[in-house]
Amino acid sequence: MRLIRRWFDSLVNRAVALMVMFVVVSAVVVTAIGTELSRAELERQAHDQVGAIAQMVSRELDLKLSQRLDVLALIADELPASDILLQNRARVLLRNQSALLHLFDATFVLDARGSILAANPARYHLADFDASSRTYFTQVSAQLTPIISEPYVTVIDNEPGVMVAVPLFDQKKRFIGVLGGLILLQGDNFMREFADVRVGDTGYVRLISRDGVVLADGKTGKVMVPITSGTPSVIRAMEGFEGVARDRTGTMSATITAYQQMVQVPWFVAAIWPEPEAFAPVIRMRDALIWTLLGVIAVLVPLAFWFFHRLMAPLRNLSVEIYQRHTGERSRPVSEAGGREIRNVASVFNLVRQERDEIMRSLVEREAFFRSLTRYAPIGIVQTNILGRMEFVNPALLEIVGQPEGSLTGEYLISVVAREDRERAMAGWRTALTRRSSYRGRLQFISRRPPGHVWVDVMTSVIELPDQDLGTITVVRDVTREVRFEQALREEQQRADSILDVLQEGVLMVDTAGLIRYANGAACGFLALGEECTGHNFFETVTIRYGGDEMTPAAFLAGNEIDNRYVTLENPSGKVYDIDLTMLHLRRGDSQERLVFVLRDDSERRREEERLSWEATHDALTQLLNRRAFTAALLKALADAPHQAVPSVLMMVDLDHFKPINDEGGHLLGDDLLRRLADLFRGAVRQSDTVARLGGDEFAILLPACGLERAETLAETLRGRVQALKVEHDGRAYGVTVCIGLTPVSPGDNGPREVMSRADEGCYIAKSRGRNAVVSVPAPPDDDDL
């Protein structure tokens, strides 16, 4: 380490090192920029390439699966249209469809119970095989639509496969069986072709299900295994992500991976290309540039050493002459030879030397003037040398510390500083000397007068010549009385702050510009400004509204004092408080006018009022409006009826057979069914519509400006959804139907009772027709139409 430091002491060596560093840095920067630009372009091309491969493969797989699904559906339409014919002719019909073996590894016909009726090839006909528990069979028999199953382990040598299955129906559209085509994941089919697709030389393609099961792997060939890569992009692809991502797993090299979701099945294709192959041209270019840089440096360093040694020869001669001038061996100025910079150094040295001699001659005169000037100054003045020893102390300082004249000369200035302040004083004076600046501070000086110390303000400045420091000059002012007065004020302020801080109400004081001069902890909490909110502008920080109108700063300044006004306060975080506000004016009209705000949180009382109001208008069980609130909405609809081009419609809903549910399943089951029905009604109507529970098993829906025709369509939809709704209890399913009565809200109606009576009449008619029905009752004609 010492050899390296000594080597760098030479300007020649530094210049050579700097030049080599400049060349290296320039080459590295150019190489890095070129590499990054090339890498970015290659990365864009690689992204496009893997993305195109993933898209092409996914489309091809979707097309092949779609073709096979369509072929099975077409053949299913041609199979016998009865259960008996299917069982008798299944084998013959399946053999006639031998062409399916070009699309599938095996085909099967299953009856409605999941038993196998026929298989092609015939060796796959397992007489005791029961597919009723297979996922593909339960899906087809439940959904009655063609499906492509999730991968599963087949009974054919336990090989993994995918079943393409379509339902079979008789002439009455009853489910009688399943026609299925099996695709083995490791069979001699298009899945093998997919696994052989390559990306570059080392890239490959994977097919993965949304559940994280590998269906085909061009790298390992393993299928029906869970993915082992926990990279974020794979997890995102399992959630539906499509696009290109960069992955790194453990110590493996990074890869560029494109994901494409499939349409026919919940699978996705991953095209994977290792980055070392994708970015190989950039790596080769970078290596070539590095070898070129090493060759340039090997030639450049010797030439640089020779050139700089020649260039620095005049500087070595100048250093010898400067040393001789300093020791007195040379009396004349140093020679100004060499380059412009070296001549400037020699010229400046000669000028500084001349000025230094003149300064030293005048220094004695100045010191005498200083001592006579400071002797009678009213503040303490002390001069120290560079080590901190006091060389001059004026009488005012001796009076401050209670010392006789001559007692402090030669002592260290730090010796008169109280012990607890010495470390801070030393650090400040040391900084002033180092930076050639001033030090200001408040310290305790040791004094012979009671109580043994005094408080002083000190300011220390460095006495300096152009080339060296001579010492310090320190000015000392006795501030003991001021400190005691400030301490008393602080104690009073702390007592006041302690009282205000324990209050739950926010208390703050602002000036006429809105700047916060004081705020307790509760006020800072309301303003969301942290523990210290002094200095922020109160009017710009919060928004205060009274009766829906924003209160401006002018309203506070020009208005009267405020006593218990209920307002809302919104802070910068967006939180809104209900506040009981009080405001006082201090020194109104004065330049020091202040406003005092007292903020009391009134949110709890208002929340209680809102809760009571909500409970008065809503049904506690279903959270729907109650009869009182619904009647108010109906009254508004009656008032709006003369002005509407399309009439509003009232829908009364009465549940059928609800009492047996309470009797047999219990009231808890009945309550659960009522809540589900309320959710069903709420989800089926518009946001502008009103849904209410009038009591018991009776509901009502008000449809503003809906029209009777649209209301009838909605009523039929609700009737069907209610009929389909079932609740399970003790292994038994319970459900109800509804009778729905509809009637328009007419300008001629005299009140809510008349409209509701017409709708109830529709419910009675629906019940008389056997229940589970929708009946519309028209409004009576207006008198103008008679």
Short mmCIF file of C-alpha atoms in Angstrom, two decimals, residues 406-622:
data_model
loop_
_atom_site.label_atom_id
_atom_site.label_comp_id
_atom_site.label_asym_id
_atom_site.label_seq_id
_atom_site.Cartn_x
_atom_site.Cartn_y
_atom_site.Cartn_z
CA GLY A 406 -2.65 39.01 34.35
CA SER A 407 -4.07 35.80 35.83
CA LEU A 408 -5.27 34.35 32.51
CA THR A 409 -2.36 35.24 30.22
CA GLY A 410 -0.64 32.06 29.02
CA GLU A 411 -3.53 29.84 30.09
CA TYR A 412 -5.64 27.85 27.62
CA LEU A 413 -8.91 29.53 26.71
CA ILE A 414 -10.72 26.18 27.18
CA SER A 415 -9.77 26.29 30.89
CA VAL A 416 -12.34 29.04 31.61
CA VAL A 417 -15.15 27.03 29.94
CA ALA A 418 -17.38 24.90 32.21
CA ARG A 419 -16.57 21.20 32.02
CA GLU A 420 -19.95 20.18 30.54
CA ASP A 421 -19.47 22.60 27.59
CA ARG A 422 -15.79 21.95 26.84
CA GLU A 423 -16.26 19.17 24.30
CA ARG A 424 -18.77 21.23 22.29
CA ALA A 425 -16.56 24.35 22.46
CA MET A 426 -13.45 22.42 21.34
CA ALA A 427 -15.32 20.93 18.37
CA GLY A 428 -16.58 24.38 17.30
CA TRP A 429 -13.18 26.09 17.61
CA ARG A 430 -11.46 23.22 15.80
CA THR A 431 -13.94 23.51 12.93
CA ALA A 432 -13.39 27.28 12.73
CA LEU A 433 -9.61 26.80 12.50
CA THR A 434 -9.87 24.04 9.91
CA ARG A 435 -12.34 25.83 7.67
CA ARG A 436 -11.07 29.35 8.45
CA SER A 437 -14.56 30.40 9.43
CA SER A 438 -16.28 31.81 12.52
CA TYR A 439 -17.67 29.91 15.49
CA ARG A 440 -20.72 31.17 17.36
CA GLY A 441 -22.11 29.57 20.49
CA ARG A 442 -23.57 29.97 23.97
CA LEU A 443 -21.37 28.53 26.74
CA GLN A 444 -20.91 28.56 30.49
CA PHE A 445 -17.69 30.23 31.75
CA ILE A 446 -16.24 29.44 35.17
CA SER A 447 -16.43 32.51 37.42
CA ARG A 448 -15.23 33.29 40.93
CA ARG A 449 -18.46 35.20 41.52
CA PRO A 450 -21.55 33.30 42.79
CA PRO A 451 -23.04 30.99 41.66
CA GLY A 452 -19.68 29.94 40.17
CA HIS A 453 -20.50 30.25 36.46
CA VAL A 454 -21.90 32.76 33.95
CA TRP A 455 -23.63 32.29 30.61
CA VAL A 456 -21.91 34.00 27.67
CA ASP A 457 -22.36 34.32 23.91
CA VAL A 458 -19.03 33.84 22.15
CA MET A 459 -17.90 34.48 18.59
CA THR A 460 -14.45 33.24 17.53
CA SER A 461 -12.72 34.20 14.27
CA VAL A 462 -9.38 33.09 12.90
CA ILE A 463 -6.48 35.56 12.62
CA GLU A 464 -4.90 34.53 9.35
CA LEU A 465 -2.29 35.52 6.85
CA PRO A 466 -2.48 34.44 3.21
CA ASP A 467 -0.26 31.44 3.90
CA GLN A 468 -0.84 30.60 7.58
CA ASP A 469 -3.04 31.01 10.67
CA LEU A 470 -1.69 33.10 13.54
CA GLY A 471 -4.37 32.43 16.16
CA THR A 472 -7.90 33.45 17.09
CA ILE A 473 -9.79 36.45 18.38
CA THR A 474 -12.85 35.75 20.58
CA VAL A 475 -15.58 38.21 21.57
CA VAL A 476 -17.49 37.36 24.79
CA ARG A 477 -20.84 38.87 25.95
CA ASP A 478 -22.41 38.15 29.36
CA VAL A 479 -26.01 36.87 28.80
CA THR A 480 -26.69 35.33 32.22
CA ARG A 481 -29.77 37.47 32.89
CA GLU A 482 -31.17 36.79 29.42
CA VAL A 483 -30.72 33.02 29.87
CA ARG A 484 -32.54 33.02 33.20
CA PHE A 485 -35.42 35.02 31.71
CA GLU A 486 -35.65 32.67 28.69
CA GLN A 487 -35.63 29.65 31.04
CA ALA A 488 -38.58 31.06 32.98
CA LEU A 489 -40.49 31.67 29.75
CA ARG A 490 -39.76 28.12 28.56
CA GLU A 491 -41.03 26.64 31.81
CA GLU A 492 -44.29 28.59 31.52
CA GLN A 493 -44.65 27.54 27.89
CA GLN A 494 -44.04 23.89 28.79
CA ARG A 495 -46.74 24.01 31.46
CA ALA A 496 -49.21 25.46 28.96
CA ASP A 497 -48.21 22.90 26.30
CA SER A 498 -48.62 20.04 28.78
CA ILE A 499 -52.16 21.13 29.59
CA LEU A 500 -53.13 21.50 25.91
CA ASP A 501 -51.49 18.22 24.83
CA VAL A 502 -53.66 16.13 27.16
CA LEU A 503 -56.85 17.62 25.73
CA GLN A 504 -58.76 15.48 23.23
CA GLU A 505 -59.88 18.63 21.45
CA GLY A 506 -57.55 20.00 18.78
CA VAL A 507 -56.30 23.50 19.62
CA LEU A 508 -54.32 25.56 17.14
CA MET A 509 -53.44 29.21 16.57
CA VAL A 510 -52.87 30.72 13.12
CA ASP A 511 -51.90 34.17 11.87
CA THR A 512 -53.84 36.18 9.30
CA ALA A 513 -51.91 34.47 6.46
CA GLY A 514 -53.05 31.06 7.71
CA LEU A 515 -49.62 29.91 9.00
CA ILE A 516 -49.92 27.66 12.07
CA ARG A 517 -48.09 29.24 15.01
CA TYR A 518 -49.10 26.62 17.58
CA ALA A 519 -50.93 23.26 17.50
CA ASN A 520 -51.35 20.55 20.10
CA GLY A 521 -51.11 16.83 19.30
CA ALA A 522 -54.85 16.38 18.73
CA ALA A 523 -54.89 19.23 16.18
CA CYS A 524 -51.93 17.74 14.29
CA GLY A 525 -53.83 14.45 14.19
CA PHE A 526 -56.85 16.14 12.58
CA LEU A 527 -54.56 17.81 10.00
CA ALA A 528 -52.60 14.55 9.24
CA LEU A 529 -49.30 16.48 9.31
CA GLY A 530 -47.40 14.30 11.78
CA GLU A 531 -46.31 15.30 15.26
CA GLU A 532 -45.03 18.74 14.20
CA CYS A 533 -47.40 20.78 12.06
CA THR A 534 -46.22 24.27 13.01
CA GLY A 535 -45.35 26.35 9.95
CA HIS A 536 -47.91 24.76 7.60
CA ASN A 537 -50.73 26.85 6.17
CA PHE A 538 -53.97 25.83 7.89
CA PHE A 539 -56.31 27.18 5.20
CA GLU A 540 -54.34 25.43 2.40
CA THR A 541 -54.04 22.16 4.34
CA VAL A 542 -57.69 21.47 5.16
CA THR A 543 -61.09 22.14 3.62
CA ILE A 544 -63.91 23.14 6.01
CA ARG A 545 -67.52 22.99 4.84
CA TYR A 546 -70.62 24.27 6.60
CA GLY A 547 -74.04 23.38 5.20
CA GLY A 548 -72.42 22.05 2.00
CA ASP A 549 -70.52 25.32 1.31
CA GLU A 550 -66.78 25.69 1.71
CA MET A 551 -65.70 28.24 4.33
CA THR A 552 -63.02 30.58 2.91
CA PRO A 553 -60.15 32.22 4.85
CA ALA A 554 -61.85 35.60 4.30
CA ALA A 555 -64.98 34.32 6.05
CA PHE A 556 -62.96 33.40 9.14
CA LEU A 557 -60.96 36.65 9.18
CA ALA A 558 -63.85 39.04 8.53
CA GLY A 559 -66.60 37.13 10.35
CA ASN A 560 -67.59 36.99 13.95
CA GLU A 561 -66.33 34.50 16.47
CA ILE A 562 -67.80 30.99 16.07
CA ASP A 563 -69.28 29.00 18.93
CA ASN A 564 -70.15 25.28 18.50
CA ARG A 565 -70.77 25.17 14.75
CA TYR A 566 -71.10 21.66 13.24
CA VAL A 567 -68.89 21.46 10.13
CA THR A 568 -66.93 18.85 8.14
CA LEU A 569 -63.12 18.98 7.93
CA GLU A 570 -61.19 17.21 5.13
CA ASN A 571 -57.41 16.79 5.62
CA PRO A 572 -54.70 16.21 2.93
CA SER A 573 -55.00 12.41 3.26
CA GLY A 574 -58.65 12.65 2.16
CA LYS A 575 -60.11 11.74 5.56
CA VAL A 576 -63.24 13.67 6.51
CA TYR A 577 -64.12 14.49 10.14
CA ASP A 578 -67.41 15.73 11.56
CA ILE A 579 -66.24 18.63 13.73
CA ASP A 580 -67.81 20.83 16.40
CA LEU A 581 -65.91 24.07 15.60
CA THR A 582 -65.18 27.03 17.85
CA MET A 583 -63.09 30.04 16.66
CA LEU A 584 -61.84 33.05 18.63
CA HIS A 585 -60.16 36.31 17.49
CA LEU A 586 -57.05 37.53 19.35
CA ARG A 587 -55.83 41.15 18.92
CA ARG A 588 -58.31 41.75 16.10
CA GLY A 589 -57.16 44.50 13.73
CA ASP A 590 -53.62 44.41 15.15
CA SER A 591 -50.57 43.47 13.06
CA GLN A 592 -50.15 40.48 15.37
CA GLU A 593 -53.77 39.33 15.00
CA ARG A 594 -54.28 35.62 15.63
CA LEU A 595 -57.14 33.14 15.17
CA VAL A 596 -57.61 30.34 17.71
CA PHE A 597 -59.47 27.22 16.51
CA VAL A 598 -60.87 24.51 18.80
CA LEU A 599 -61.75 21.28 16.96
CA ARG A 600 -63.93 18.65 18.65
CA ASP A 601 -64.55 15.33 16.88
CA ASP A 602 -68.33 14.97 16.50
CA SER A 603 -68.19 11.85 14.27
CA GLU A 604 -69.54 9.40 16.87
CA ARG A 605 -72.75 11.38 17.49
CA ARG A 606 -73.38 11.79 13.77
CA ARG A 607 -72.69 8.12 13.06
CA GLU A 608 -75.25 7.21 15.72
CA GLU A 609 -77.82 9.50 14.07
CA GLU A 610 -77.10 7.96 10.66
CA ARG A 611 -77.42 4.44 12.13
CA LEU A 612 -80.80 5.23 13.70
CA SER A 613 -81.98 6.84 10.46
CA TRP A 614 -80.89 3.79 8.44
CA GLU A 615 -82.57 1.35 10.85
CA ALA A 616 -85.81 3.37 10.62
CA THR A 617 -85.96 2.89 6.82
CA HIS A 618 -84.50 -0.63 6.29
CA ASP A 619 -85.45 -4.19 7.07
CA ALA A 620 -82.98 -5.63 9.58
CA LEU A 621 -82.98 -9.15 8.11
CA THR A 622 -82.62 -8.49 4.36
#
